[in-house]
CSV table of C-alpha atoms in Angstrom, one decimal:
chain,number,residue,atom,x,y,z
R,1,UNK,CA,0.0,0.0,0.0
R,2,UNK,CA,1.5,3.4,-0.9
R,3,UNK,CA,1.8,6.4,1.4
R,4,UNK,CA,-1.1,8.2,-0.3
R,5,UNK,CA,-3.5,5.3,0.5
R,6,UNK,CA,-2.2,5.1,4.0
R,7,UNK,CA,-3.0,8.8,4.6
R,8,UNK,CA,-6.5,8.3,3.2
R,9,UNK,CA,-7.3,5.2,5.2
R,10,UNK,CA,-10.0,6.0,7.8
R,11,UNK,CA,-11.1,2.5,8.9
R,12,UNK,CA,-9.0,-0.7,8.7
R,13,UNK,CA,-10.8,-3.9,9.6
R,14,UNK,CA,-8.6,-6.8,8.6
R,15,UNK,CA,-9.2,-9.3,7.3
R,16,UNK,CA,-12.5,-7.9,6.0
R,17,UNK,CA,-12.1,-4.5,4.5
R,18,UNK,CA,-10.6,-1.0,4.4
R,19,UNK,CA,-12.5,2.3,4.0
R,20,UNK,CA,-10.8,5.4,2.6
R,21,UNK,CA,-11.5,9.1,3.0
R,22,UNK,CA,-12.7,9.4,-0.6
R,23,UNK,CA,-15.5,6.9,-0.1
R,24,UNK,CA,-13.7,3.9,-1.6
R,25,UNK,CA,-13.8,0.5,0.0
R,26,UNK,CA,-11.3,-2.2,-0.5
R,27,UNK,CA,-12.9,-5.6,0.1
R,28,UNK,CA,-10.3,-8.1,1.3
R,29,UNK,CA,-12.6,-11.1,1.4
R,30,UNK,CA,-16.0,-12.3,0.3
R,31,UNK,CA,-15.6,-11.3,-3.3
R,32,UNK,CA,-15.6,-14.8,-4.9
R,33,UNK,CA,-18.9,-16.2,-6.2
R,34,UNK,CA,-20.0,-19.7,-7.1
R,35,UNK,CA,-23.0,-20.7,-9.4
R,36,UNK,CA,-26.0,-22.5,-8.1
R,37,UNK,CA,-25.7,-26.3,-8.4
R,38,UNK,CA,-26.6,-29.7,-7.2
R,39,UNK,CA,-24.4,-30.5,-4.2
R,40,UNK,CA,-23.9,-34.2,-3.9
R,41,UNK,CA,-22.5,-33.9,-0.3
R,42,UNK,CA,-25.7,-32.6,1.0
R,43,UNK,CA,-28.1,-33.8,-1.7
R,44,UNK,CA,-29.4,-30.2,-2.0
R,45,UNK,CA,-30.2,-28.4,-5.3
R,46,UNK,CA,-30.0,-24.6,-5.7
R,47,UNK,CA,-31.0,-22.0,-8.3
R,48,UNK,CA,-31.0,-18.2,-8.6
R,49,UNK,CA,-34.1,-16.1,-9.2
R,50,UNK,CA,-34.4,-12.3,-9.6
R,51,UNK,CA,-36.7,-10.8,-7.0
R,52,UNK,CA,-35.9,-7.1,-7.7
R,53,UNK,CA,-35.6,-6.3,-11.4
R,54,UNK,CA,-35.2,-2.6,-10.5
R,55,UNK,CA,-31.9,-3.3,-8.8
R,56,UNK,CA,-31.0,-6.6,-10.5
R,57,UNK,CA,-31.1,-8.5,-7.2
R,58,UNK,CA,-31.5,-12.2,-6.9
R,59,UNK,CA,-32.2,-14.8,-4.2
R,60,UNK,CA,-30.7,-18.2,-4.2
R,61,UNK,CA,-33.2,-21.0,-3.5
R,62,UNK,CA,-32.2,-24.3,-1.9
R,63,UNK,CA,-34.2,-27.5,-1.9
R,64,UNK,CA,-33.3,-31.0,-0.7
R,65,UNK,CA,-33.3,-33.3,-3.7
R,66,UNK,CA,-35.3,-36.0,-1.9
R,67,UNK,CA,-38.3,-33.7,-1.4
R,68,UNK,CA,-41.5,-35.4,-2.7
R,69,UNK,CA,-43.8,-33.7,-5.2
R,70,UNK,CA,-45.8,-31.0,-3.4
R,71,UNK,CA,-44.2,-31.9,0.0
R,72,UNK,CA,-44.3,-28.8,2.2
R,73,UNK,CA,-41.2,-27.9,4.1
R,74,UNK,CA,-40.4,-25.1,6.6
R,75,UNK,CA,-39.2,-22.0,4.9
R,76,UNK,CA,-36.1,-20.3,6.1
R,77,UNK,CA,-35.2,-16.8,4.8
R,78,UNK,CA,-31.5,-16.4,5.3
R,79,UNK,CA,-29.6,-13.1,5.2
R,80,UNK,CA,-25.9,-13.1,4.8
R,81,UNK,CA,-23.4,-11.2,7.0
R,82,UNK,CA,-20.3,-9.2,6.2
R,83,UNK,CA,-20.7,-5.9,8.0
R,84,UNK,CA,-23.2,-4.6,5.3
R,85,UNK,CA,-20.1,-4.3,3.0
R,86,UNK,CA,-18.6,-7.7,2.0
R,87,UNK,CA,-19.9,-11.1,1.0
R,88,UNK,CA,-23.0,-12.0,-1.1
R,89,UNK,CA,-25.6,-14.7,-1.1
R,90,UNK,CA,-23.5,-16.4,-3.8
R,91,UNK,CA,-20.1,-16.6,-2.1
R,92,UNK,CA,-18.7,-20.1,-1.4
R,93,UNK,CA,-19.0,-19.5,2.3
R,94,UNK,CA,-22.7,-18.9,2.3
R,95,UNK,CA,-23.5,-21.3,-0.5
R,96,UNK,CA,-21.9,-24.1,1.5
R,97,UNK,CA,-23.5,-23.0,4.7
R,98,UNK,CA,-27.1,-22.9,3.3
R,99,UNK,CA,-26.6,-26.2,1.5
R,100,UNK,CA,-25.7,-27.7,4.9
R,101,UNK,CA,-28.6,-26.0,6.7
R,102,UNK,CA,-31.1,-27.1,4.1
R,103,UNK,CA,-30.0,-30.7,4.4
R,104,UNK,CA,-29.6,-30.8,8.2
R,105,UNK,CA,-33.0,-29.1,9.0
R,106,UNK,CA,-34.8,-30.5,5.9
R,107,UNK,CA,-36.0,-27.0,4.8
R,108,UNK,CA,-36.5,-25.0,1.7
R,109,UNK,CA,-34.2,-21.9,2.1
R,110,UNK,CA,-34.2,-18.5,0.4
R,111,UNK,CA,-30.8,-16.8,0.7
R,112,UNK,CA,-31.2,-13.1,0.0
R,113,UNK,CA,-28.7,-10.9,-1.8
R,114,UNK,CA,-28.9,-7.1,-1.1
R,115,UNK,CA,-27.2,-3.9,-2.0
R,116,UNK,CA,-24.1,-3.2,0.1
R,117,UNK,CA,-22.4,-0.2,1.5
R,118,UNK,CA,-20.7,2.2,0.8
R,119,UNK,CA,-22.1,2.2,-2.7
R,120,UNK,CA,-25.6,1.9,-1.1
R,121,UNK,CA,-25.8,3.0,2.5
R,122,UNK,CA,-28.1,1.4,5.1
R,123,UNK,CA,-31.1,1.2,4.9
R,124,UNK,CA,-30.7,-0.1,1.4
R,125,UNK,CA,-30.0,-3.6,2.8
R,126,UNK,CA,-33.2,-3.4,4.9
R,127,UNK,CA,-35.2,-2.2,2.0
R,128,UNK,CA,-34.0,-4.9,-0.3
R,129,UNK,CA,-34.6,-7.7,2.3
R,130,UNK,CA,-38.1,-6.5,2.8
R,131,UNK,CA,-38.7,-6.5,-1.0
R,132,UNK,CA,-37.4,-10.1,-1.0
R,133,UNK,CA,-39.9,-11.0,1.7
R,134,UNK,CA,-42.8,-9.5,-0.2
R,135,UNK,CA,-41.7,-11.4,-3.3
R,136,UNK,CA,-41.6,-14.6,-1.2
R,137,UNK,CA,-45.0,-13.9,0.3
R,138,UNK,CA,-46.5,-13.5,-3.2
R,139,UNK,CA,-46.2,-17.3,-3.5
R,140,UNK,CA,-48.4,-18.1,-0.5
R,141,UNK,CA,-51.5,-19.1,-2.6
R,142,UNK,CA,-49.4,-21.3,-4.9
R,143,UNK,CA,-49.5,-18.8,-7.8
R,144,UNK,CA,-46.2,-17.0,-7.5
R,145,UNK,CA,-43.5,-16.8,-10.2
R,146,UNK,CA,-41.2,-19.5,-8.7
R,147,UNK,CA,-42.4,-23.2,-8.8
R,148,UNK,CA,-40.2,-24.4,-5.9
R,149,UNK,CA,-41.9,-21.9,-3.5
R,150,UNK,CA,-45.3,-22.6,-4.9
R,151,UNK,CA,-45.0,-26.4,-4.4
R,152,UNK,CA,-42.8,-26.8,-1.3
R,153,UNK,CA,-42.8,-23.7,0.9
R,154,UNK,CA,-44.9,-24.1,4.1
R,155,UNK,CA,-46.0,-20.5,4.7
R,156,UNK,CA,-47.3,-21.5,8.1
R,157,UNK,CA,-43.7,-22.3,9.2
R,158,UNK,CA,-41.5,-19.4,8.2
R,159,UNK,CA,-38.2,-18.4,9.9
R,160,UNK,CA,-36.0,-15.4,9.5
R,161,UNK,CA,-32.3,-16.0,10.0
R,162,UNK,CA,-28.9,-14.4,9.5
R,163,UNK,CA,-25.4,-14.0,10.9
R,164,UNK,CA,-23.6,-10.8,12.1
R,165,UNK,CA,-25.0,-7.9,9.9
R,166,UNK,CA,-27.4,-10.4,8.4
R,167,UNK,CA,-28.8,-11.2,11.9
R,168,UNK,CA,-29.2,-7.4,12.4
R,169,UNK,CA,-31.2,-7.3,9.2
R,170,UNK,CA,-33.3,-10.4,10.2
R,171,UNK,CA,-34.1,-8.7,13.4
R,172,UNK,CA,-35.2,-5.5,11.6
R,173,UNK,CA,-37.4,-7.7,9.3
R,174,UNK,CA,-39.1,-9.2,12.4
R,175,UNK,CA,-39.7,-5.8,13.9
R,176,UNK,CA,-41.2,-4.5,10.6
R,177,UNK,CA,-43.3,-7.6,10.2
R,178,UNK,CA,-44.5,-7.3,13.8
R,179,UNK,CA,-45.1,-3.5,14.0
R,180,UNK,CA,-45.0,-1.6,10.8
R,181,UNK,CA,-46.2,-3.6,7.8
R,182,UNK,CA,-47.3,-7.1,8.7
R,183,UNK,CA,-47.0,-9.7,5.9
R,184,UNK,CA,-50.3,-11.5,6.5
R,185,UNK,CA,-49.4,-14.3,4.2
R,186,UNK,CA,-46.4,-15.4,6.3
R,187,UNK,CA,-46.7,-17.1,9.6
R,188,UNK,CA,-43.3,-16.2,11.0
R,189,UNK,CA,-42.7,-18.9,13.7
R,190,UNK,CA,-39.2,-17.9,14.7
R,191,UNK,CA,-36.0,-16.1,14.3
R,192,UNK,CA,-32.4,-17.5,14.4
R,193,UNK,CA,-29.7,-14.9,15.0
R,194,UNK,CA,-26.1,-16.0,14.8
R,195,UNK,CA,-23.5,-13.7,16.4
R,196,UNK,CA,-25.7,-10.6,15.7
R,197,UNK,CA,-24.1,-7.3,14.9
R,198,UNK,CA,-25.6,-5.0,17.5
R,199,UNK,CA,-23.7,-2.2,19.4
R,200,UNK,CA,-24.2,0.8,21.6
R,201,UNK,CA,-22.3,3.6,23.4
R,202,UNK,CA,-22.6,2.2,26.9
R,203,UNK,CA,-20.6,-0.9,27.9
R,204,UNK,CA,-22.8,-3.8,28.7
R,205,UNK,CA,-22.0,-6.9,30.8
R,206,UNK,CA,-19.3,-9.0,29.2
R,207,UNK,CA,-18.4,-6.4,26.6
R,208,UNK,CA,-14.9,-5.0,26.0
R,209,UNK,CA,-13.8,-1.7,27.4
R,210,UNK,CA,-11.0,-1.3,24.9
R,211,UNK,CA,-11.7,2.0,23.3
R,212,UNK,CA,-9.9,1.2,20.1
R,213,UNK,CA,-11.9,-2.0,19.6
R,214,UNK,CA,-15.1,-0.2,20.5
R,215,UNK,CA,-14.2,2.6,18.0
R,216,UNK,CA,-13.6,-0.1,15.3
R,217,UNK,CA,-17.0,-1.7,15.8
R,218,UNK,CA,-18.9,1.5,16.1
R,219,UNK,CA,-16.9,3.1,13.3
R,220,UNK,CA,-18.1,0.4,10.9
R,221,UNK,CA,-21.7,1.4,11.6
R,222,UNK,CA,-20.9,5.0,11.0
R,223,UNK,CA,-19.4,4.1,7.6
R,224,UNK,CA,-22.3,2.0,6.4
R,225,UNK,CA,-25.0,4.3,7.8
R,226,UNK,CA,-23.6,7.9,7.9
R,227,UNK,CA,-27.0,9.4,8.3
R,228,UNK,CA,-27.6,7.5,11.5
R,229,UNK,CA,-27.7,9.2,14.9
R,230,UNK,CA,-24.9,6.9,16.0
R,231,UNK,CA,-24.4,3.6,17.8
R,232,UNK,CA,-27.5,4.1,19.9
R,233,UNK,CA,-29.7,4.3,16.8
R,234,UNK,CA,-32.3,1.5,17.3
R,235,UNK,CA,-31.1,0.0,14.0
R,236,UNK,CA,-27.8,-0.9,15.6
R,237,UNK,CA,-28.9,-0.8,19.3
R,238,UNK,CA,-32.3,-2.6,19.6
R,239,UNK,CA,-32.2,-1.9,23.3
R,240,UNK,CA,-33.1,1.6,22.4
R,241,UNK,CA,-36.1,0.6,20.3
R,242,UNK,CA,-39.5,1.3,22.0
R,243,UNK,CA,-41.0,-1.3,19.6
R,244,UNK,CA,-38.8,-4.2,20.6
R,245,UNK,CA,-41.7,-5.9,22.3
R,246,UNK,CA,-43.5,-6.1,19.0
R,247,UNK,CA,-41.2,-8.7,17.4
R,248,UNK,CA,-43.2,-10.5,14.8
R,249,UNK,CA,-42.5,-14.0,15.8
R,250,UNK,CA,-43.1,-16.3,18.8
R,251,UNK,CA,-39.6,-17.8,19.3
R,252,UNK,CA,-36.1,-16.5,19.1
R,253,UNK,CA,-32.8,-18.4,19.1
R,254,UNK,CA,-29.5,-16.4,19.6
R,255,UNK,CA,-26.0,-17.9,19.1
R,256,UNK,CA,-23.0,-16.2,20.7
R,257,UNK,CA,-19.4,-17.3,21.2
R,258,UNK,CA,-17.1,-16.3,24.1
R,259,UNK,CA,-14.2,-15.1,21.9
R,260,UNK,CA,-16.4,-12.8,19.9
R,261,UNK,CA,-16.3,-9.1,20.6
R,262,UNK,CA,-20.1,-9.0,20.0
R,263,UNK,CA,-20.9,-11.7,22.6
R,264,UNK,CA,-21.9,-9.4,25.4
R,265,UNK,CA,-24.2,-7.5,23.0
R,266,UNK,CA,-25.9,-10.8,22.0
R,267,UNK,CA,-26.7,-11.5,25.7
R,268,UNK,CA,-27.8,-7.9,26.2
R,269,UNK,CA,-30.2,-8.2,23.2
R,270,UNK,CA,-31.8,-11.3,24.8
R,271,UNK,CA,-32.1,-9.4,28.1
R,272,UNK,CA,-33.8,-6.4,26.5
R,273,UNK,CA,-36.2,-8.6,24.5
R,274,UNK,CA,-37.2,-10.4,27.6
R,275,UNK,CA,-37.8,-7.1,29.4
R,276,UNK,CA,-39.7,-5.5,26.5
R,277,UNK,CA,-43.0,-7.2,27.1
R,278,UNK,CA,-42.6,-9.6,24.2
R,279,UNK,CA,-44.3,-12.8,25.2
R,280,UNK,CA,-42.4,-15.4,23.2
R,281,UNK,CA,-39.7,-18.0,24.0
R,282,UNK,CA,-36.1,-17.0,23.7
R,283,UNK,CA,-32.9,-19.1,24.1
R,284,UNK,CA,-29.2,-18.1,24.0
R,285,UNK,CA,-26.6,-20.7,23.1
R,286,UNK,CA,-23.1,-19.7,24.1
R,287,UNK,CA,-20.2,-21.6,22.5
R,288,UNK,CA,-16.9,-21.7,24.4
R,289,UNK,CA,-13.5,-21.2,22.8
R,290,UNK,CA,-14.9,-19.9,19.5
R,291,UNK,CA,-14.9,-16.6,17.7
R,292,UNK,CA,-17.3,-14.6,15.5
R,293,UNK,CA,-19.1,-16.7,12.9
R,294,UNK,CA,-16.8,-19.7,13.5
R,295,UNK,CA,-19.4,-22.0,12.0
R,296,UNK,CA,-18.9,-20.4,8.5
R,297,UNK,CA,-15.2,-21.0,8.5
R,298,UNK,CA,-15.1,-24.4,10.3
R,299,UNK,CA,-18.4,-25.9,9.3
R,300,UNK,CA,-17.4,-29.5,10.1
R,301,UNK,CA,-15.9,-28.8,13.5
R,302,UNK,CA,-17.7,-30.4,16.5
R,303,UNK,CA,-19.3,-27.2,17.7
R,304,UNK,CA,-20.5,-26.1,14.2
R,305,UNK,CA,-22.1,-29.5,13.8
R,306,UNK,CA,-23.8,-29.1,17.2
R,307,UNK,CA,-25.0,-25.6,16.1
R,308,UNK,CA,-26.6,-27.0,12.9
R,309,UNK,CA,-28.4,-29.6,15.0
R,310,UNK,CA,-29.7,-27.0,17.5
R,311,UNK,CA,-31.0,-24.9,14.6
R,312,UNK,CA,-32.7,-27.9,13.0
R,313,UNK,CA,-34.3,-28.8,16.3
R,314,UNK,CA,-35.5,-25.2,16.7
R,315,UNK,CA,-37.1,-25.1,13.3
R,316,UNK,CA,-38.7,-28.5,13.6
R,317,UNK,CA,-39.9,-28.1,17.2
R,318,UNK,CA,-43.6,-28.2,16.1
R,319,UNK,CA,-43.0,-31.1,13.6
């Protein structure tokens, strides 16, 4: 890197990305994409479908190959992470993850791609994900544009899920569904948040007091949402949201890991949801000795396998 770039660097988040003063972003990972395919390891087939012609955005659908004709499966809407900046629904990391999830939980999955910052600041990612949900809901009567959803999606068993920034987005979708613009066609049974990217100005229990680390995490939010009021904006700090008790689902599962800088905030989120008046069931699963989104990078390790099983049990709790 030359001296000019060094002087222009305003946020360095290795190994993810670098932001520069002139608005440029250097994506250091999450740029590779793979096509949809049949995956023989999981026996899951996938395909891409455009849901937003206006922005040329697609979802990737996943269906276990052994699904019988017109068999209904729980529907999981998955939203990828990456700090609102890196990764896509089509990266090898997420393609492999959702293949495994679809196989382990025996679900039909819709993995949502969305516009990323800084080219498109938040709330673009929220807006796109909501557009995808409305497109999905258009299939509830079996007359939507995509046959897999018409034939196999059980709209009485819908789940929102995501990791890191994607978990943040999934939470926003549950709030919007429960409070602002309910999608009557979808019965959202639950939400699965993996290492959610939430933050705030006050240090909560179990959270780092290292000012440089706090500035790094909060600085990312300021970069992706420059018009925000800051890290106590309800979009990044749900504890400040007066509508938190109106989550549009009956069950929530939150995963945290003890080496993750966001761990304390995940526990705090659970606490605030429980205190909000929301009447559903919430569980937090805390993995020891693991870091942020470890399951994406070590999907076959013992704890990642256990995580998949816990998610599958959560989804299929009601049969």
